[in-house]
Short mmCIF file of C-alpha atoms and ligand atoms in Angstrom, two decimals:
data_model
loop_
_atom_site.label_atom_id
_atom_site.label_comp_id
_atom_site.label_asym_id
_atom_site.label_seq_id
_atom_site.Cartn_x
_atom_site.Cartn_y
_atom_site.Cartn_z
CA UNK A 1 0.00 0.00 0.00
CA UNK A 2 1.55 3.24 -0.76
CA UNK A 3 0.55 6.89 0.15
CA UNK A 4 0.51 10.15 -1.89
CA UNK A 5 -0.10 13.46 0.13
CA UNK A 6 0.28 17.13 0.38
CA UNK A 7 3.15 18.27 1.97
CA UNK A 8 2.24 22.28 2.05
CA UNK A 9 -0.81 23.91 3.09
CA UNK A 10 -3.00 21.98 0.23
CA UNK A 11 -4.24 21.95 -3.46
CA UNK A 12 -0.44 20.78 -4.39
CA UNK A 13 -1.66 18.67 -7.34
CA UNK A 14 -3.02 15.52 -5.44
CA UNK A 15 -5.74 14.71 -8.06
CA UNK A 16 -3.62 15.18 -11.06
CA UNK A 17 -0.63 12.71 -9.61
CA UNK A 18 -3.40 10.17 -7.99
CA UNK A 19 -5.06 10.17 -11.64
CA UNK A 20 -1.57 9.51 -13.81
CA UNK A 21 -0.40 7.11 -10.97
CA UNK A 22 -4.08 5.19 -10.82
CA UNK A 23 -3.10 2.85 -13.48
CA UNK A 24 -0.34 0.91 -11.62
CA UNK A 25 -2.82 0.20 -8.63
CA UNK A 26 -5.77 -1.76 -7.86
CA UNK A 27 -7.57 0.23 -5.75
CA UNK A 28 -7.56 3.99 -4.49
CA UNK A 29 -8.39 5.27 -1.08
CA UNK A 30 -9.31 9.09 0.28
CA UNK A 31 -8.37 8.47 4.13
CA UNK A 32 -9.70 11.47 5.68
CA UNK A 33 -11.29 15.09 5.01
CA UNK A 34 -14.13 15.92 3.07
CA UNK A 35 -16.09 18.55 0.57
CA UNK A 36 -13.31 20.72 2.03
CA UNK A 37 -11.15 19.20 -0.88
CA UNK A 38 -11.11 20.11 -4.28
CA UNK A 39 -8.79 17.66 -6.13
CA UNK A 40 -8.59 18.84 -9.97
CA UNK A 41 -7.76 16.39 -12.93
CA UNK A 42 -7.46 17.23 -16.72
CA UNK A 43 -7.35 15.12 -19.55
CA UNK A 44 -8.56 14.77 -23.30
CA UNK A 45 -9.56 18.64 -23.05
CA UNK A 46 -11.66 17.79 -20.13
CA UNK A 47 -11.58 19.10 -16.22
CA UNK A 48 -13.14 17.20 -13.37
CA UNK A 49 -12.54 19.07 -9.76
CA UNK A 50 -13.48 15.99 -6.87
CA UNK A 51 -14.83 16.92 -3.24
CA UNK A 52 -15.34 13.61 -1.93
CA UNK A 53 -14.88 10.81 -4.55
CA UNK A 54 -11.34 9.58 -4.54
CA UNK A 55 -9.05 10.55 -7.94
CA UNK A 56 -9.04 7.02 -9.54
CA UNK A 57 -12.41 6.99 -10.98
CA UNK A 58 -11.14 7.57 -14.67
CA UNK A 59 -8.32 5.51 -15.36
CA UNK A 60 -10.93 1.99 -15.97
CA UNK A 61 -12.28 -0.11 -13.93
CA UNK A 62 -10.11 0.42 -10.52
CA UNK A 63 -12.04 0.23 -7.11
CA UNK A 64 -12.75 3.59 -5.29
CA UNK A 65 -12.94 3.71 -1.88
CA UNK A 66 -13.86 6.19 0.83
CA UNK A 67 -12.35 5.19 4.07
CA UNK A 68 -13.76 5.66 7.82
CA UNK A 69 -11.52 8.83 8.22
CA UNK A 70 -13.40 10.81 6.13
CA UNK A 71 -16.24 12.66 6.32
CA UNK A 72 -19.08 12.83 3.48
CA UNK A 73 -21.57 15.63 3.18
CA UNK A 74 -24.25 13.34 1.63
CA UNK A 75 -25.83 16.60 -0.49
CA UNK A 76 -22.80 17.49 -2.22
CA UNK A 77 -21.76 13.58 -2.19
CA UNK A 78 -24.65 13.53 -5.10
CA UNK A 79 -23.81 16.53 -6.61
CA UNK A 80 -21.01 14.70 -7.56
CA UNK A 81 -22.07 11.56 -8.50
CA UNK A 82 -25.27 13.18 -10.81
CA UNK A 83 -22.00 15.62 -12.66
CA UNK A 84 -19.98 12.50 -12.93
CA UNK A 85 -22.81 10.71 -14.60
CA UNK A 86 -23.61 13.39 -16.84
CA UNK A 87 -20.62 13.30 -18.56
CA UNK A 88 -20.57 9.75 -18.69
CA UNK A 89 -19.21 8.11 -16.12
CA UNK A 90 -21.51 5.56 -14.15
CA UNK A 91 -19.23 4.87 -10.44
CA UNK A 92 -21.89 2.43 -8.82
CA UNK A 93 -20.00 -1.00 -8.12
CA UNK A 94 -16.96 0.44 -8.30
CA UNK A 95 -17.10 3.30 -5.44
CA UNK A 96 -17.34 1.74 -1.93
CA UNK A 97 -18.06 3.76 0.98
CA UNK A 98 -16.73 2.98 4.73
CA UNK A 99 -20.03 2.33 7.07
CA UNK A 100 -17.80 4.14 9.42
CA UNK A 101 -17.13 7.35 7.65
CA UNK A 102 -18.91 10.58 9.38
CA UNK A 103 -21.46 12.49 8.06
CA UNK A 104 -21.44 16.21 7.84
CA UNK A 105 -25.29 17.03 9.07
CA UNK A 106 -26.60 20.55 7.20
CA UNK A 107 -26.30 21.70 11.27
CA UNK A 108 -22.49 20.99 10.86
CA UNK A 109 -22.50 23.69 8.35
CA UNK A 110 -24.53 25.99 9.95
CA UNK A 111 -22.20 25.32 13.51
CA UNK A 112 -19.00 26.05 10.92
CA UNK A 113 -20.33 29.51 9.88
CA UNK A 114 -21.28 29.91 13.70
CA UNK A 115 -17.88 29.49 14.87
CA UNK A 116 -15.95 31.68 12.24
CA UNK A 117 -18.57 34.29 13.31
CA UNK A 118 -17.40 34.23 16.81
CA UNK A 119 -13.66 33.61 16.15
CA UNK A 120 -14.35 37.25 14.58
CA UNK A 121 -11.07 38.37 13.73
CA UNK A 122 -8.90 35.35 14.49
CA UNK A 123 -11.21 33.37 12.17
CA UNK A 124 -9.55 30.38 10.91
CA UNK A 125 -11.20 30.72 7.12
CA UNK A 126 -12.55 27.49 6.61
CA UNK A 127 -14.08 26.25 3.63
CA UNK A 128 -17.49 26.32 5.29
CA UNK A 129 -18.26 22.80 4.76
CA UNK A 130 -18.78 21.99 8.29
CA UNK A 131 -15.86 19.99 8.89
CA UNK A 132 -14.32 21.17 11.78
CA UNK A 133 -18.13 20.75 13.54
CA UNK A 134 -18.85 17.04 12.18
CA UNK A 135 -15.02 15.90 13.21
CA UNK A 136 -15.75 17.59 16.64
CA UNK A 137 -19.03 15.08 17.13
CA UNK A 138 -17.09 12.48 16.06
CA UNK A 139 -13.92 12.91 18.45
CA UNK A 140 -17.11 13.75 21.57
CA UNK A 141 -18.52 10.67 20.45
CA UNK A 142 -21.67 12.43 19.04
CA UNK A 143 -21.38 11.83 15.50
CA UNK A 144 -23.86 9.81 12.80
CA UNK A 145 -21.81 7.28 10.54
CA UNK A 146 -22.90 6.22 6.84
CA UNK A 147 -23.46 2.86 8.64
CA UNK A 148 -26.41 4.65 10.75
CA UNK A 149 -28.34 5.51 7.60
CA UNK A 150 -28.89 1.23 7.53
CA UNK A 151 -31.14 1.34 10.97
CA UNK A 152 -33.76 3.70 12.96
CA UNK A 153 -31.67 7.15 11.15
CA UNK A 154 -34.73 9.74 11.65
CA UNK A 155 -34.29 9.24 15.48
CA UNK A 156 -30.51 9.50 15.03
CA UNK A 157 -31.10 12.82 13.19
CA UNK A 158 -33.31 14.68 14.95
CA UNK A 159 -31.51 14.09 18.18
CA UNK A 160 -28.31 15.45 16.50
CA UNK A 161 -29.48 18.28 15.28
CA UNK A 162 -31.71 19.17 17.61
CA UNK A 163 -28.51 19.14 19.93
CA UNK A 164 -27.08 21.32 17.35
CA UNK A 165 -29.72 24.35 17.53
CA UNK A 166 -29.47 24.30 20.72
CA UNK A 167 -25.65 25.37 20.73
CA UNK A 168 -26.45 27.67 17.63
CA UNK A 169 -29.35 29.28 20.20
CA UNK A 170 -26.71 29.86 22.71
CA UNK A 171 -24.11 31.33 20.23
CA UNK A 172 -27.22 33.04 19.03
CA UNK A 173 -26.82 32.59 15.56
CA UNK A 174 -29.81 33.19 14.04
CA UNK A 175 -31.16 29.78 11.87
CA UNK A 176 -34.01 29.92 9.12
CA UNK A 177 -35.87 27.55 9.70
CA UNK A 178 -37.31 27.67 5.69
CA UNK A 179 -34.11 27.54 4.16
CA UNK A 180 -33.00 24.49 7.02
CA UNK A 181 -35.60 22.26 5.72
CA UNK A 182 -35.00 23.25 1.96
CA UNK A 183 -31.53 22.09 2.68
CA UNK A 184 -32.26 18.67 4.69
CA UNK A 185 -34.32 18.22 1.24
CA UNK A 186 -31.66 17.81 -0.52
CA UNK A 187 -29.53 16.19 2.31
CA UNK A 188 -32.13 13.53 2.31
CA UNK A 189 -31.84 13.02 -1.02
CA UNK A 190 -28.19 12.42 -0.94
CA UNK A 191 -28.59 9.83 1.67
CA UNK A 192 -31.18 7.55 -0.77
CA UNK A 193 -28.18 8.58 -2.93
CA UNK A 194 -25.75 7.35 -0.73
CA UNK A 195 -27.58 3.99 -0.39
CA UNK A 196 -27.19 2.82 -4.09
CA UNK A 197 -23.64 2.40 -3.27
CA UNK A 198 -21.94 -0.07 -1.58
CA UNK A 199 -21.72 0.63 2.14
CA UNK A 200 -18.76 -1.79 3.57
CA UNK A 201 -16.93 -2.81 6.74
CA UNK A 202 -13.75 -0.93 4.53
CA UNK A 203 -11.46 -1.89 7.06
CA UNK A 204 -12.02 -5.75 6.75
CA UNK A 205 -12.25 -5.27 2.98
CA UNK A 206 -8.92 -3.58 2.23
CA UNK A 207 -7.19 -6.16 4.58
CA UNK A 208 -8.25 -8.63 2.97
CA UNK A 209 -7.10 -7.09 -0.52
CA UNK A 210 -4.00 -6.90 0.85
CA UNK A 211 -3.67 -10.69 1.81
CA UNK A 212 -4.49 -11.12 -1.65
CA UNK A 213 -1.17 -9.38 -3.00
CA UNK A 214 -3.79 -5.80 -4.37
CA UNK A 215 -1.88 -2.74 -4.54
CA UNK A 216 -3.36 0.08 -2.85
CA UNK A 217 -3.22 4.08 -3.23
CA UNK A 218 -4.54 5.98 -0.44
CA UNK A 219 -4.98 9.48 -1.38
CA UNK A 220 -4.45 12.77 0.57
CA UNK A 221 -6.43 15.66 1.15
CA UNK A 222 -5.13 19.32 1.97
CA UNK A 223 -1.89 18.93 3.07
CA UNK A 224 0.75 18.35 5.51
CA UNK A 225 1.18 21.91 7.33
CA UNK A 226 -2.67 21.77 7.54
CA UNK A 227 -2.87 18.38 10.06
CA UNK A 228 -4.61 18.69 13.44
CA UNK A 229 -1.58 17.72 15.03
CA UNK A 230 1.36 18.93 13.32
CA UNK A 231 0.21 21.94 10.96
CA UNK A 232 0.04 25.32 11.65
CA UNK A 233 -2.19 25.32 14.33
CA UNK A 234 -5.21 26.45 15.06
CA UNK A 235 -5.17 27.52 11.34
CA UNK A 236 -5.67 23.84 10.35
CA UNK A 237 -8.34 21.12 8.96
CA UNK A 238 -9.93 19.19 11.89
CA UNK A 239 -8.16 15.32 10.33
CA UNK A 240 -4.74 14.10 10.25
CA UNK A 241 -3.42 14.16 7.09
CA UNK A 242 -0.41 12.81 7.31
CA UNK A 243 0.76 9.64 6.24
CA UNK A 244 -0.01 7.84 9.53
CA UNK A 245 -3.51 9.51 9.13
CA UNK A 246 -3.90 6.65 6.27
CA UNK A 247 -3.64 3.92 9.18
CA UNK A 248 -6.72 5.36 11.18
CA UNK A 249 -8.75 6.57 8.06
CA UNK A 250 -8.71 3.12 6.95
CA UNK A 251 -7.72 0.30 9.31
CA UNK A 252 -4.63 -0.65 7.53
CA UNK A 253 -1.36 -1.18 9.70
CA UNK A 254 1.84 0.73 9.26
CA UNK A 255 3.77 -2.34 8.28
CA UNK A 256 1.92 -2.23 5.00
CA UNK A 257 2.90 1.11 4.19
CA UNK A 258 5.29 0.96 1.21
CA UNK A 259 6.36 3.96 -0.82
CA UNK A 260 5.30 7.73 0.56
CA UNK A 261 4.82 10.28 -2.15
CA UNK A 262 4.80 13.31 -0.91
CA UNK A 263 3.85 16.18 -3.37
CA UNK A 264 5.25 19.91 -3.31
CA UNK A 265 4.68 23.08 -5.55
CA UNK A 266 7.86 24.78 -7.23
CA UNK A 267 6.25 27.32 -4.71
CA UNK A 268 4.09 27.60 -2.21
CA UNK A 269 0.34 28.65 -1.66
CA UNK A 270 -2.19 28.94 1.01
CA UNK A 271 -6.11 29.69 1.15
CA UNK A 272 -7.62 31.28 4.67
CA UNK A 273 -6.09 32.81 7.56
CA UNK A 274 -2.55 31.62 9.58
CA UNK A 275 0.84 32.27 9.50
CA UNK A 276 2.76 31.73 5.90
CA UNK A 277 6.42 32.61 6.36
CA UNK A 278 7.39 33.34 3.07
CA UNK A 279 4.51 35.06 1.61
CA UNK A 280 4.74 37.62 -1.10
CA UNK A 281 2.72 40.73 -0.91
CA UNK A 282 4.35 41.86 -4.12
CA UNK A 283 4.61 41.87 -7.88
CA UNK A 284 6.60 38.25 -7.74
CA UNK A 285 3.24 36.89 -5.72
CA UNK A 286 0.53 38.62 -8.12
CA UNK A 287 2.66 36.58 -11.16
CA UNK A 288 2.25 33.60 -9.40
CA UNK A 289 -0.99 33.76 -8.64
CA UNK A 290 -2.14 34.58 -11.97
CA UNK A 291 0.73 32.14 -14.01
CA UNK A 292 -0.84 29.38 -11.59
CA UNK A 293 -4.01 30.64 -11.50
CA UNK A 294 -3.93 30.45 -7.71
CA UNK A 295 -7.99 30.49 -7.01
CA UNK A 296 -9.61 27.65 -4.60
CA UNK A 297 -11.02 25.24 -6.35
CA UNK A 298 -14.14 24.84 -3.79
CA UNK A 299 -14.62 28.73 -2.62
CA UNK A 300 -12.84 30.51 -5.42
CA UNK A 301 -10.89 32.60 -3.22
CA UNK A 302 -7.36 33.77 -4.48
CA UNK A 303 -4.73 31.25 -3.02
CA UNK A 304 -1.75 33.08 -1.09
CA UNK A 305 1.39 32.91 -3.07
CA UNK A 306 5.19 32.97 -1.81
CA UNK A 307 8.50 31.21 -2.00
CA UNK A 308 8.83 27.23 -1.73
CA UNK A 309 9.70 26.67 1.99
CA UNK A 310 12.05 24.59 3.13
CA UNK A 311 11.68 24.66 6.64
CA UNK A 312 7.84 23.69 6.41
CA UNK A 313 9.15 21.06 3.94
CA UNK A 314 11.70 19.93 5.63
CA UNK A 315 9.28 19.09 8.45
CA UNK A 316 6.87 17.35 6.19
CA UNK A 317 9.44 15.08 4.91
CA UNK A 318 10.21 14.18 8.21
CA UNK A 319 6.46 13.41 9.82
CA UNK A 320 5.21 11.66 6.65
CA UNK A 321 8.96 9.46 5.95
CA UNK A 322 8.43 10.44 2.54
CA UNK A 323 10.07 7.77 0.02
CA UNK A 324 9.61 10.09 -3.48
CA UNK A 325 9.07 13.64 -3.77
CA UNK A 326 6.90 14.79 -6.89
CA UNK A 327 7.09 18.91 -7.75
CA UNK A 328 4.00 20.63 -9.55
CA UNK A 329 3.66 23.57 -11.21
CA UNK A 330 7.07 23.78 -12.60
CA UNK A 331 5.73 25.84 -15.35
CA UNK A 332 4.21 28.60 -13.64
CA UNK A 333 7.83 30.14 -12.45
CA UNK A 334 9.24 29.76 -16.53
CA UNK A 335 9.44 33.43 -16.58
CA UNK A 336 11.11 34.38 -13.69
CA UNK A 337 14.65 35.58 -13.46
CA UNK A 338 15.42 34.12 -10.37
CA UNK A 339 13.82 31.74 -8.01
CA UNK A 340 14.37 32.31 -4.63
CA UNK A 341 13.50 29.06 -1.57
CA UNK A 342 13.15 29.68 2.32
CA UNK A 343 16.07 27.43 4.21
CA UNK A 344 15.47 28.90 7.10
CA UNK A 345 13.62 31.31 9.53
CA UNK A 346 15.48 34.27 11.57
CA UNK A 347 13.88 34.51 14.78
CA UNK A 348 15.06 37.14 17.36
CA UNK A 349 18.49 37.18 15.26
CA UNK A 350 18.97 33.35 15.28
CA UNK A 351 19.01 31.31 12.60
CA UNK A 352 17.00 28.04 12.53
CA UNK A 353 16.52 25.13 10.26
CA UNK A 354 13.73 23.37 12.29
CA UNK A 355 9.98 24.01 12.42
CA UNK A 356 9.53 26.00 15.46
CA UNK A 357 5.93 25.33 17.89
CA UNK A 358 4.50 29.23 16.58
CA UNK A 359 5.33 30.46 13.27
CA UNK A 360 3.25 33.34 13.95
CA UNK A 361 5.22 35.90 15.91
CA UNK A 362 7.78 37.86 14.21
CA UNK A 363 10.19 35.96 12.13
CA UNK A 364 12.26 36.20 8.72
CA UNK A 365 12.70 33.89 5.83
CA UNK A 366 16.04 33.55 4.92
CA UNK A 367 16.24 32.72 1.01
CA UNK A 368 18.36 31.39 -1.30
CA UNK A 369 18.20 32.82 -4.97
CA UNK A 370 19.13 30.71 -7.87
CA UNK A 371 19.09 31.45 -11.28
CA UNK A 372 15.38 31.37 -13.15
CA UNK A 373 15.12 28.72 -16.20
CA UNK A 374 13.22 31.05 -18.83
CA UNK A 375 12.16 28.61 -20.54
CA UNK A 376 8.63 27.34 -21.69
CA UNK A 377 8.76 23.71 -20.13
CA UNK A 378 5.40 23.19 -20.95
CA UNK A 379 5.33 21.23 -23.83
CA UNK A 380 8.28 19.20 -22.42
CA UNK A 381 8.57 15.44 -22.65
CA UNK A 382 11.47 13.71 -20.63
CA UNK A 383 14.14 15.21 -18.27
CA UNK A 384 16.56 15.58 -21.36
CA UNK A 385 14.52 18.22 -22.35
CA UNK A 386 15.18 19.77 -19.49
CA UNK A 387 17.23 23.51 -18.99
CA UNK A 388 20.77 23.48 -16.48
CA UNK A 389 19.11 26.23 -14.47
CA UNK A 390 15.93 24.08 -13.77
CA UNK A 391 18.16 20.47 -13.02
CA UNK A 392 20.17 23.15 -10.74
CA UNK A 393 17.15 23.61 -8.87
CA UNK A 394 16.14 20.34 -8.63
CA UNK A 395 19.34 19.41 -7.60
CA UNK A 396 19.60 21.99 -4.52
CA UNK A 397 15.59 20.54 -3.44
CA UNK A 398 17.09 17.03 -3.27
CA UNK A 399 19.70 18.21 -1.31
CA UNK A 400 18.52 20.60 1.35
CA UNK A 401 15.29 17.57 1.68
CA UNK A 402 17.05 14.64 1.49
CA UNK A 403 14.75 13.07 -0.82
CA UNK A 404 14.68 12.52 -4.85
CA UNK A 405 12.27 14.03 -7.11
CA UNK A 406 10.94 11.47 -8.62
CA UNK A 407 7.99 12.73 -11.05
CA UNK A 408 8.00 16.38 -12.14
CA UNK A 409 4.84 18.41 -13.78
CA UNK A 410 4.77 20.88 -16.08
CA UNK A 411 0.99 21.73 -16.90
CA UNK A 412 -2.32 20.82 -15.80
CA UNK A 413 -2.74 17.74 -18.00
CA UNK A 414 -2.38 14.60 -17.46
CA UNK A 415 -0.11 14.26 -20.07
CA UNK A 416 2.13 17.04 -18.96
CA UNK A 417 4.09 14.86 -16.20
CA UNK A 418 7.60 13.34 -16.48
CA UNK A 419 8.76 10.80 -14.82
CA UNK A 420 12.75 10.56 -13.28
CA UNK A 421 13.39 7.26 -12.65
P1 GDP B 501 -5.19 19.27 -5.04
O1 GDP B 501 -6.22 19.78 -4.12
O2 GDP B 501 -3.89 18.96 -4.36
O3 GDP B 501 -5.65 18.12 -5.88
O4 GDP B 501 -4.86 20.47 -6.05
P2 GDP B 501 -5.96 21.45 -6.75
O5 GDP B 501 -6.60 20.71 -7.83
O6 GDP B 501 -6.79 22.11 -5.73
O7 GDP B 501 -4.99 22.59 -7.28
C1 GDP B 501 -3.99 22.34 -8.19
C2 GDP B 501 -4.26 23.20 -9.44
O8 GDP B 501 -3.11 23.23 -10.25
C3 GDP B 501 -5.35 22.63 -10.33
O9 GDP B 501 -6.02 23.69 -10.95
C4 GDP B 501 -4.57 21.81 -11.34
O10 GDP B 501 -5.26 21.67 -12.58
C5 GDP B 501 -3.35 22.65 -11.52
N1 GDP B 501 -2.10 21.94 -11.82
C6 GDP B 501 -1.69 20.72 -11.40
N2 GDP B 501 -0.43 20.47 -11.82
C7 GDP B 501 -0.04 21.57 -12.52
C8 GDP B 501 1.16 21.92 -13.19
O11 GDP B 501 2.16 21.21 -13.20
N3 GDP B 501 1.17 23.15 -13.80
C9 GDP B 501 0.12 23.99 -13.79
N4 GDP B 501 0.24 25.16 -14.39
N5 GDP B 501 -1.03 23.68 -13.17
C10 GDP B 501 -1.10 22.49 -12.53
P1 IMO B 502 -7.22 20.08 -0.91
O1 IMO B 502 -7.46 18.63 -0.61
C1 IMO B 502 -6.32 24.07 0.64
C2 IMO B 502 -8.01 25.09 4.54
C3 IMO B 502 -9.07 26.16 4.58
C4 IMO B 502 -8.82 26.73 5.97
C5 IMO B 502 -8.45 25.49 6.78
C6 IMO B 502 -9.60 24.89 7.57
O2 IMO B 502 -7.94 20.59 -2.11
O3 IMO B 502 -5.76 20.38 -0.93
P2 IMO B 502 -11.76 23.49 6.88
O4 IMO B 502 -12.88 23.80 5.95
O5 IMO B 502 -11.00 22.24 6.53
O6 IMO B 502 -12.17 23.49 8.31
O7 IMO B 502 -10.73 24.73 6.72
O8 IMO B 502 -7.97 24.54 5.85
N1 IMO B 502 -8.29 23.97 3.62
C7 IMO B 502 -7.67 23.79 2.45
N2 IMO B 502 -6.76 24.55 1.82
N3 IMO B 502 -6.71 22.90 0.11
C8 IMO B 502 -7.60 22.10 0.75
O9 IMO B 502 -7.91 20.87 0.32
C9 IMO B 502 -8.16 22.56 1.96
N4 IMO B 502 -9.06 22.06 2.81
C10 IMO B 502 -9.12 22.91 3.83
O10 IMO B 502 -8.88 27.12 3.58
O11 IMO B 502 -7.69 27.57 5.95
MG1 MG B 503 -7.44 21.46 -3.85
#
């Protein structure tokens, strides 16, 4: 079983790699988060953008599965599915959902909106998709699994949310009561959705794949400086996802954890409040954002752009024992003169390599500058092709993390992704 993740603060390229990697695996597995994701693939002039549904539903016939660590928002769950299916592609039999995934109530939502509302100012800028709510019942051992939806659910429901508008009372945050029950519509729906699929104990399931010699992709969401535990905290997601968050979002031991790919930008972006080190307020992060077109792919809003940093990286590398490194969005710095990369933070005059506990108080980047490639390496097929200055970059990432960069992408496509060794 191997593992592909972020290793920044999200929307690295996760869908694209999971998509062009699909085809040498059986099966592939989302482990935890939700609708908070928005994993975007291209190919054949076409562009999908996933929420929930793992990234290996268009390379044939390979199982999908959505593991018990992540949470499903049954609603936009069959948005999904009915824009899938429009364009042709039919994933009953071959997406299986974990009874023991969460579900995001329309409450959840309402409870996320109530919470950034009170955070005021030090609002963490969440997606809204009720995520950090529905992960809350589930560590206070109040949430609804898909499993529930199988026996005596109204009973479940009502209890929840009633529980719910009580705490949205005492935050009082006012609730219309019209638009509530225009939206549990449609969250009903979803569920009768949800029950045309194949609701499994995932954990037994993907054992016993593995006893059968099935290789296995478990696929990331956000990304590694956005974990519970170890991100930038509190401006994080409510899972783990690092690479041991793969164990617990799907039952799977960490003896059968083989290769770790852990994927970076050329640069580095982040959506919604918290500290970014090497952000760019200027000219350099406007060209970035526009060359990349740096805008979330759930809420739109335009990505923060700076400097690749390797400090955060470093860190990543370390918590997730990444095996293979794979850089995206190679392309997008082609025109600059020079690139510059974060090695390591000044704080009160002292250097330091290592991650500090607060990266919010006052510190400094320190960056290295190498020279820019200049070079269109869009259309680019092998590493051959590839400019000195841009193999001199490469070169200095492998060093300073320790790690070789094993696939490199220079476009959106599919097609646009070279492979090292
Ligand atoms: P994810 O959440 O990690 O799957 O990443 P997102 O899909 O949210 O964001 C990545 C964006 O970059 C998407 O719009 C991709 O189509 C695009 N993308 C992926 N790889 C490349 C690349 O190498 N070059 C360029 N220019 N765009 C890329
Ligand atoms: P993918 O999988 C980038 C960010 C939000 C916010 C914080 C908490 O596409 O890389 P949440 O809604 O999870 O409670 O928001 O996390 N965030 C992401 N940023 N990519 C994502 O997913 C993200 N999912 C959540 O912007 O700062
Ligand atoms: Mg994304």
């Amino acid at each position: 079983m191997d593992v592909l993740l972020g290793l920044q603060w999200g929307d690295e390229g996760k869908g694209k790699v999971v998509d062009v990697l699909t085809p040498n695996y059986e099966l592939v597995c989302r482990f935890q988060g939700g609708p908070n994701a928005g994993h975007t693939l291209e190919f054949e002039g076409h562009k999908y953008i996933l929420r929930s549904i793992p990234s290996g539903i268009f390379q044939g016939d390979k199982i999908n599965v959505v593991g018990n660590g992540v949470v499903i928002d049954p609603a936009l769950f069959k948005g999904e599915i009915d824009q899938l299916a429009k364009s042709g592609h039919q994933l009953t039999g071959r997406l299986l959902i974990s009874k023991k995934a969460h579900l995001i109530l329309p409450t959840h939502r309402l409870l996320d909106a109530a919470n950034e509302a009170a955070k005021g100012q030090g609002k963490i800028g969440t997606t809204g998709k009720g995520i950090g709510p529905t992960y809350t019942d589930k560590v206070s051992r109040n949430g609804l699994r898909v499993g529930d939806i199988l026996n005596d659910f109204d009973r479940k429901y009502k209890e929840a949310t009633s529980r719910h508008l009580t705490t949205l009372k005492q935050m009082n945050f006012s609730v219309d009561s019209a638009e509530l029950a225009k939206i549990e519509k449609e969250w009903f729906e979803g569920i009768d959705c949800l029950k045309k699929f194949k609701l499994i104990d995932s954990e037994h399931f993907l054992n016993k794949n593995i006893r059968e010699g099935k290789k296995i992709l478990c696929e990331g969401a956000q990304g590694t400086m956005l974990d519970i535990d170890f991100g930038s905290y509190p401006f994080v997601t409510s899972s783990n996802t690092v690479c041991a968050g793969a164990c617990t979002g799907l039952g799977v031991a960490p003896r059968h954890i083989g290769r770790v790919f852990g994927i970076f930008k050329a640069y580095c972006t982040r959506v919604g409040s918290g500290p970014f080190p090497t952000e760019l307020f200027d000219d350099e992060g406007k060209l970035m954002r526009d060359r990349g077109n740096e805008y979330g792919s759930v809420t739109g809003r335009p990505r923060r752009c700076g400097w690749i940093d390797l400090v955060a990286l470093r860190y990543a590398v370390m918590i997730d024992g990444v095996t293979d490194l794979i850089m995206m969005k190679s392309d997008v710095l082609d025109s600059f003169d020079t690139i510059k990369a974060c090695v390591a933070y000044k704080i009160d005059g002292k250097e330091t390599e290592d991650l500090p506990f607060d990266i919010q108080g006052e510190m400094e980047p320190v960056l290295a500058e190498l020279p820019g490639w200049k070079t269109d390496m869009t259309k680019m097929q092998s590493e051959d092709e590839f400019p000195e200055e841009f193999n001199q970059y490469l070169s200095f990432l492998e060093e300073e993390l320790g790690v070789r960069i094993k696939y490199v992408s220079v476009g959106p496509d599919r097609a646009q992704t070279i492979e090292r060794y």
